[in-house]
Coordinates of C-alpha atoms and ligand atoms in Angstrom, one line a residue:
M232 CA 19.9 24.3 11.2
G233 CA 16.5 23.9 9.6
L234 CA 15.1 21.0 7.7
T235 CA 15.9 21.9 4.1
T236 CA 19.6 23.1 4.6
G237 CA 21.8 20.6 2.9
F238 CA 18.8 18.9 1.3
E239 CA 17.8 21.7 -1.1
K240 CA 18.0 19.3 -4.1
I241 CA 15.6 16.7 -2.7
V242 CA 13.3 18.4 -0.2
R243 CA 10.2 20.3 -1.6
Q244 CA 7.8 22.3 0.5
D245 CA 4.0 22.2 0.4
E246 CA 4.0 19.4 -2.1
P247 CA 0.4 18.5 -3.3
L248 CA -0.1 14.8 -2.5
Q249 CA -3.1 14.3 -4.9
M250 CA -0.9 13.1 -7.7
H251 CA 0.9 10.7 -5.4
T252 CA -2.2 8.8 -4.3
W253 CA -4.7 6.6 -6.2
F254 CA -7.6 8.6 -4.8
Q255 CA -6.0 11.8 -6.2
L256 CA -7.5 13.7 -3.3
G257 CA -6.2 15.7 -0.3
G258 CA -4.0 18.5 0.6
P259 CA -0.2 19.1 0.6
A260 CA 2.6 17.7 2.7
E261 CA 4.6 20.3 4.5
Y262 CA 7.9 18.7 3.3
F263 CA 8.3 16.0 0.7
A264 CA 11.5 14.2 -0.4
E265 CA 12.7 11.6 -2.8
P266 CA 16.2 10.7 -1.8
E267 CA 18.7 9.3 -4.4
N268 CA 20.2 6.6 -2.2
T269 CA 20.2 5.0 1.2
D270 CA 23.0 7.3 2.6
Q271 CA 21.0 10.4 1.7
L272 CA 17.8 8.8 3.1
V273 CA 19.5 8.0 6.4
E274 CA 20.9 11.5 6.7
L275 CA 17.5 13.0 6.0
V276 CA 15.7 10.8 8.5
C277 CA 18.3 11.6 11.2
R278 CA 17.8 15.3 10.5
C279 CA 14.0 15.0 10.8
H280 CA 14.5 13.0 14.1
E281 CA 16.9 15.7 15.5
E282 CA 14.5 18.5 14.5
G283 CA 11.4 16.7 15.9
V284 CA 9.7 16.6 12.5
P285 CA 7.1 13.9 12.1
T286 CA 8.2 11.6 9.2
R287 CA 6.1 9.2 7.1
L288 CA 6.9 6.9 4.2
L289 CA 4.6 7.0 1.2
G290 CA 4.7 4.1 -1.3
R291 CA 2.6 4.4 -4.4
G292 CA -0.4 5.8 -2.5
S293 CA -2.7 2.9 -3.3
N294 CA -4.0 2.3 0.2
I295 CA -4.1 5.9 1.6
L296 CA -6.5 8.8 1.8
V297 CA -4.9 12.2 2.5
R298 CA -7.2 14.6 4.4
D299 CA -8.1 17.9 2.5
E300 CA -6.1 20.0 5.0
G301 CA -2.9 18.1 4.2
L302 CA -0.3 17.1 6.8
P303 CA 2.5 18.6 8.8
G304 CA 6.0 17.2 8.7
M305 CA 8.0 15.1 6.1
V306 CA 6.7 12.6 3.6
I307 CA 9.4 10.5 2.0
R308 CA 9.1 8.4 -1.2
L309 CA 11.5 5.7 -2.2
F310 CA 11.1 6.3 -5.9
K311 CA 14.6 6.5 -7.2
P312 CA 16.3 3.5 -8.9
A313 CA 18.5 2.8 -5.8
F314 CA 15.3 1.6 -3.9
C315 CA 13.6 -0.3 -6.8
D316 CA 16.1 -3.0 -7.7
I317 CA 14.9 -6.5 -8.3
R318 CA 17.5 -9.4 -8.3
V319 CA 17.2 -13.2 -8.7
D320 CA 19.7 -15.7 -7.3
G321 CA 18.6 -19.3 -7.6
C322 CA 15.2 -19.4 -5.8
V323 CA 15.8 -16.2 -3.9
L324 CA 14.1 -13.0 -5.1
T325 CA 15.5 -9.8 -3.6
V326 CA 13.4 -6.7 -4.0
G327 CA 13.9 -3.0 -3.1
G328 CA 11.1 -1.5 -0.9
G329 CA 10.2 1.1 -3.5
A330 CA 9.8 -1.4 -6.4
K331 CA 6.3 -2.0 -7.7
L332 CA 4.9 -5.2 -6.3
G333 CA 3.6 -6.0 -9.9
R334 CA 7.2 -5.8 -11.2
A335 CA 8.5 -8.2 -8.5
I336 CA 5.7 -10.7 -9.4
T337 CA 6.3 -10.6 -13.2
T338 CA 10.1 -10.9 -12.7
A339 CA 9.6 -14.0 -10.5
V340 CA 7.3 -15.5 -13.1
H341 CA 9.6 -14.8 -15.9
E342 CA 12.4 -16.5 -14.0
G343 CA 10.2 -19.5 -13.3
L344 CA 9.8 -18.8 -9.6
A345 CA 6.4 -19.6 -8.1
G346 CA 4.6 -18.1 -5.1
L347 CA 3.8 -14.5 -5.7
E348 CA 1.7 -14.9 -8.9
T349 CA -1.5 -15.1 -6.8
L350 CA -0.9 -11.4 -5.8
I351 CA -1.1 -10.0 -9.4
G352 CA -3.3 -6.9 -9.7
I353 CA -2.5 -5.6 -6.2
P354 CA -1.1 -2.1 -6.7
G355 CA 1.6 -0.4 -4.7
T356 CA 5.2 -1.0 -3.7
L357 CA 6.8 -4.1 -2.4
G358 CA 7.4 -2.3 1.0
G359 CA 3.8 -1.3 1.3
A360 CA 2.6 -4.8 0.4
L361 CA 4.9 -6.5 2.9
H362 CA 4.2 -4.0 5.7
G363 CA 0.4 -4.7 5.3
N364 CA 0.9 -8.3 4.4
A365 CA -1.0 -7.9 1.1
A366 CA -3.0 -11.0 0.2
T367 CA -5.7 -12.6 -1.9
H368 CA -7.7 -15.8 -1.3
G369 CA -4.7 -17.6 -2.9
G370 CA -2.2 -16.6 -0.2
D371 CA -0.3 -13.7 1.3
I372 CA 3.1 -12.1 0.6
G373 CA 4.4 -12.8 4.1
Q374 CA 4.5 -16.5 3.7
W375 CA 7.3 -16.2 1.2
A376 CA 9.4 -13.6 3.0
T377 CA 12.7 -14.7 4.6
G378 CA 14.3 -11.5 5.6
A379 CA 14.2 -7.7 5.3
T380 CA 16.4 -4.6 5.8
V381 CA 14.5 -1.8 7.5
L382 CA 15.1 1.8 8.5
T383 CA 13.9 3.1 11.8
L384 CA 12.5 6.6 12.6
T385 CA 15.8 7.4 14.3
G386 CA 17.8 6.6 11.2
E387 CA 19.1 3.1 12.1
V388 CA 19.4 0.5 9.3
L389 CA 18.6 -2.9 10.8
Q390 CA 18.4 -6.5 9.5
R391 CA 15.3 -8.6 10.2
T392 CA 15.8 -12.3 9.9
H393 CA 13.1 -15.0 9.2
D394 CA 12.6 -15.4 12.9
D395 CA 11.8 -11.7 13.4
L396 CA 9.1 -11.8 10.7
V397 CA 5.5 -12.3 11.9
F398 CA 2.6 -11.9 9.6
G399 CA -1.1 -11.7 10.3
Y400 CA -4.3 -10.6 8.4
R401 CA -3.2 -7.3 6.8
Q402 CA -0.5 -6.8 9.4
S403 CA 3.2 -7.6 10.0
S404 CA 6.0 -7.1 12.5
L405 CA 7.7 -4.8 9.9
N406 CA 6.5 -1.6 11.5
E407 CA 9.6 0.6 11.2
L408 CA 9.6 3.8 9.1
A409 CA 10.7 2.0 5.9
I410 CA 11.4 -1.4 4.4
L411 CA 14.5 -0.9 2.3
E412 CA 14.8 -4.4 0.8
A413 CA 13.3 -7.9 1.4
T414 CA 14.1 -11.4 0.3
F415 CA 11.7 -14.2 -0.7
D416 CA 12.4 -17.9 -1.0
L417 CA 10.3 -19.0 -3.9
E418 CA 9.7 -22.4 -5.6
E419 CA 10.9 -23.5 -9.0
D420 CA 8.2 -24.0 -11.6
D421 CA 7.6 -23.8 -15.4
P422 CA 7.6 -20.1 -16.5
K423 CA 5.0 -20.9 -19.2
E424 CA 2.6 -22.4 -16.7
L425 CA 3.2 -19.6 -14.3
A426 CA 2.5 -17.0 -17.0
K427 CA -0.8 -18.7 -17.7
Q428 CA -1.7 -18.7 -14.0
L429 CA -0.7 -15.0 -13.8
Q430 CA -3.1 -14.2 -16.7
K431 CA -5.9 -16.1 -15.1
N432 CA -5.5 -14.4 -11.7
W433 CA -5.4 -11.0 -13.5
I434 CA -8.7 -11.7 -15.3
V435 CA -10.4 -12.7 -12.0
K436 CA -9.1 -9.6 -10.2
K437 CA -10.3 -7.3 -13.1
S438 CA -13.8 -8.9 -13.2
D439 CA -14.3 -8.8 -9.4
Q440 CA -12.9 -5.3 -8.5
P441 CA -13.2 -1.8 -9.9
M442 CA -9.7 -1.5 -11.3
G443 CA -8.8 1.7 -13.2
H444 CA -11.0 3.9 -11.0
Q445 CA -9.9 6.6 -8.5
C446 CA -10.0 4.4 -5.4
A447 CA -7.7 2.8 -2.8
G448 CA -8.4 -1.0 -2.7
C449 CA -10.6 -2.4 0.0
V450 CA -11.7 0.3 2.4
F451 CA -12.5 -2.0 5.4
K452 CA -10.9 -5.2 6.7
N453 CA -13.0 -8.3 6.6
P454 CA -14.4 -8.9 10.1
R455 CA -13.5 -12.4 11.4
G456 CA -15.5 -15.0 9.4
S457 CA -17.3 -12.6 7.0
S458 CA -16.7 -10.2 4.2
A459 CA -17.0 -6.5 4.5
G460 CA -18.0 -6.3 0.8
E461 CA -20.8 -8.7 1.3
L462 CA -22.0 -6.9 4.5
I463 CA -22.0 -3.5 2.8
D464 CA -23.8 -5.0 -0.2
G465 CA -26.3 -6.7 2.1
A466 CA -27.0 -3.4 3.7
G467 CA -28.1 -2.1 0.3
L468 CA -25.3 0.5 0.1
K469 CA -24.0 -0.1 -3.4
G470 CA -24.2 3.1 -5.4
T471 CA -24.7 5.3 -2.2
R472 CA -23.1 8.7 -2.8
I473 CA -21.9 11.6 -0.7
G474 CA -20.7 14.5 -2.9
G475 CA -18.3 12.9 -5.4
A476 CA -17.7 9.7 -3.3
V477 CA -19.6 6.6 -4.3
V478 CA -19.8 3.0 -3.1
S479 CA -18.7 0.9 -6.0
D480 CA -21.4 -1.1 -7.9
R481 CA -18.9 -3.8 -8.7
H482 CA -17.5 -4.5 -5.2
A483 CA -19.1 -2.8 -2.2
N484 CA -15.9 -2.6 -0.2
F485 CA -14.5 0.0 -2.7
V486 CA -15.2 3.7 -2.6
I487 CA -14.8 5.5 -5.9
A488 CA -13.9 9.2 -6.1
E489 CA -15.6 10.8 -9.0
S490 CA -15.0 14.3 -10.3
E491 CA -15.3 17.1 -7.8
C492 CA -14.8 14.6 -4.9
T493 CA -13.0 15.7 -1.8
S494 CA -11.4 13.7 1.0
Q495 CA -14.2 14.9 3.3
D496 CA -16.8 13.3 1.0
V497 CA -14.9 10.0 1.3
L498 CA -14.7 10.3 5.1
R499 CA -18.4 11.0 5.4
L500 CA -19.3 8.1 3.2
I501 CA -17.0 5.8 5.3
D502 CA -18.9 7.0 8.4
L503 CA -22.2 6.4 6.8
I504 CA -21.2 2.8 5.8
R505 CA -19.9 2.1 9.3
T506 CA -23.1 3.4 10.9
Q507 CA -25.4 1.5 8.6
V508 CA -23.6 -1.8 8.8
H509 CA -23.4 -1.4 12.6
D510 CA -27.1 -0.5 13.0
R511 CA -28.4 -3.2 10.6
M512 CA -26.0 -6.1 11.2
G513 CA -24.4 -5.2 14.6
I514 CA -20.9 -5.5 13.2
E515 CA -18.2 -2.8 13.7
L516 CA -16.2 -2.4 10.5
E517 CA -12.5 -1.5 10.9
L518 CA -10.6 0.5 8.3
E519 CA -8.1 -1.2 6.1
M520 CA -6.8 1.8 4.2
E521 CA -4.9 4.5 6.1
I522 CA -6.1 8.0 6.6
W523 CA -3.3 10.7 6.7
Ligands
LIG145 N1 -19.5 -9.9 -2.2 C1 -20.8 -9.4 -2.3 N2 -20.9 -8.1 -2.7 C2 -19.9 -7.3 -3.0 C3 -18.6 -7.8 -2.8 C4 -18.4 -9.1 -2.4 O1 -21.7 -10.1 -2.0 O2 -20.1 -6.2 -3.3 C5 -19.3 -11.3 -1.7 C6 -18.7 -12.2 -2.9 O3 -19.7 -12.6 -3.7 C7 -18.1 -13.3 -2.1 C8 -17.6 -12.6 -0.8 O4 -18.4 -11.4 -0.7 O5 -19.0 -14.3 -1.8 C9 -16.1 -12.3 -0.8 O6 -15.8 -11.4 -1.8 P1 -14.4 -11.4 -2.6 O7 -14.1 -12.7 -3.1 O8 -14.4 -10.2 -3.5 O9 -13.4 -11.2 -1.4 P2 -13.3 -10.1 -0.3 O10 -13.3 -10.8 1.0 O11 -14.4 -9.0 -0.4 C10 -10.7 -10.1 -0.1 C11 -9.7 -9.0 0.1 C12 -9.3 -8.3 -1.2 C13 -8.8 -9.4 -2.2 C14 -9.9 -10.4 -2.4 C15 -9.6 -11.5 -3.4 C16 -10.1 -7.9 2.3 C17 -10.7 -6.7 3.0 N3 -10.3 -7.9 1.0 O12 -11.9 -9.4 -0.6 O13 -8.2 -7.4 -0.9 O14 -8.4 -8.8 -3.4 O15 -10.3 -11.0 -1.1 O16 -8.6 -12.3 -2.9 O17 -9.5 -8.8 2.9 C18 -7.6 -5.2 -0.4 O18 -7.2 -5.6 0.7 O19 -7.5 -4.0 -0.6 C19 -8.3 -6.1 -1.3 C20 -8.9 -5.6 -2.3

């Protein structure tokens, strides 16, 4: 039947992914779709499964580097309103997987619900944040999650209860194709106090990390007991450049893409950082961001 038949309105071919990622680099996706609702999403995923088309979910692209050659198969984005709903019922916050994490946090704060305000400044979608258990020194998102609705690669919609949820450092048991929705059990607090806390956390984040640049958050995970940023800085690599890719002067675990940068430049800089940190400190750095 072919992949686009019946999905002409939502599937695009050879979609450039630059504008969908924070790095603004890389080649096109063979197929790209933004379904209107869950039924359409499920139908599309089932079709991809039947046709043997590899399928990936893209959030807001804040933790991803797309290779220059692009990628085969289908990239789906949960961008339409049906996937971005945020609801509050008592102390329970329910958020669509495609909603911005920042919006979920500010809604909670506005409603006088505490817990997520330490995460302000982390970009991306709720789904992406939960899948990778986004965190700061103040806590992680997983500790507040009580349930989720997920979609598998075969097109099944499943409920995950609190007992199914396991979170670790930048990882979770939510490893299906997509998180459609998740619930969080938060704590009642004074909205004014929470708003102040939010502002304080935002200022700290802005002063410590290169926000507003073309980058993708921390490049490497922190090795057990140490900080990748501190190691890279200690190896004297701040400001190191390959082509248009530079190690941030503000925080060494960030790579900034300047004008004329390619994904290959970033990949070569990542290799150089890994080799230097390994040779000088004997520590193997592991990637945090994903390479597509
Ligand atoms: N440091 C340096 N040089 C640098 C950067 C950091 O010496 O260039 C030192 C700092 O002075 C500090 C230590 O390293 O003593 C730790 O730095 P920081 O507080 O910035 O925390 P981090 O361990 O580098 C982690 C997360 C960040 C998160 C911050 C704040 C990882 C890989 N990174 O960074 O998460 O925002 O804590 O809570 O776990 C991300 O995951 O994308 C991310 C940005």
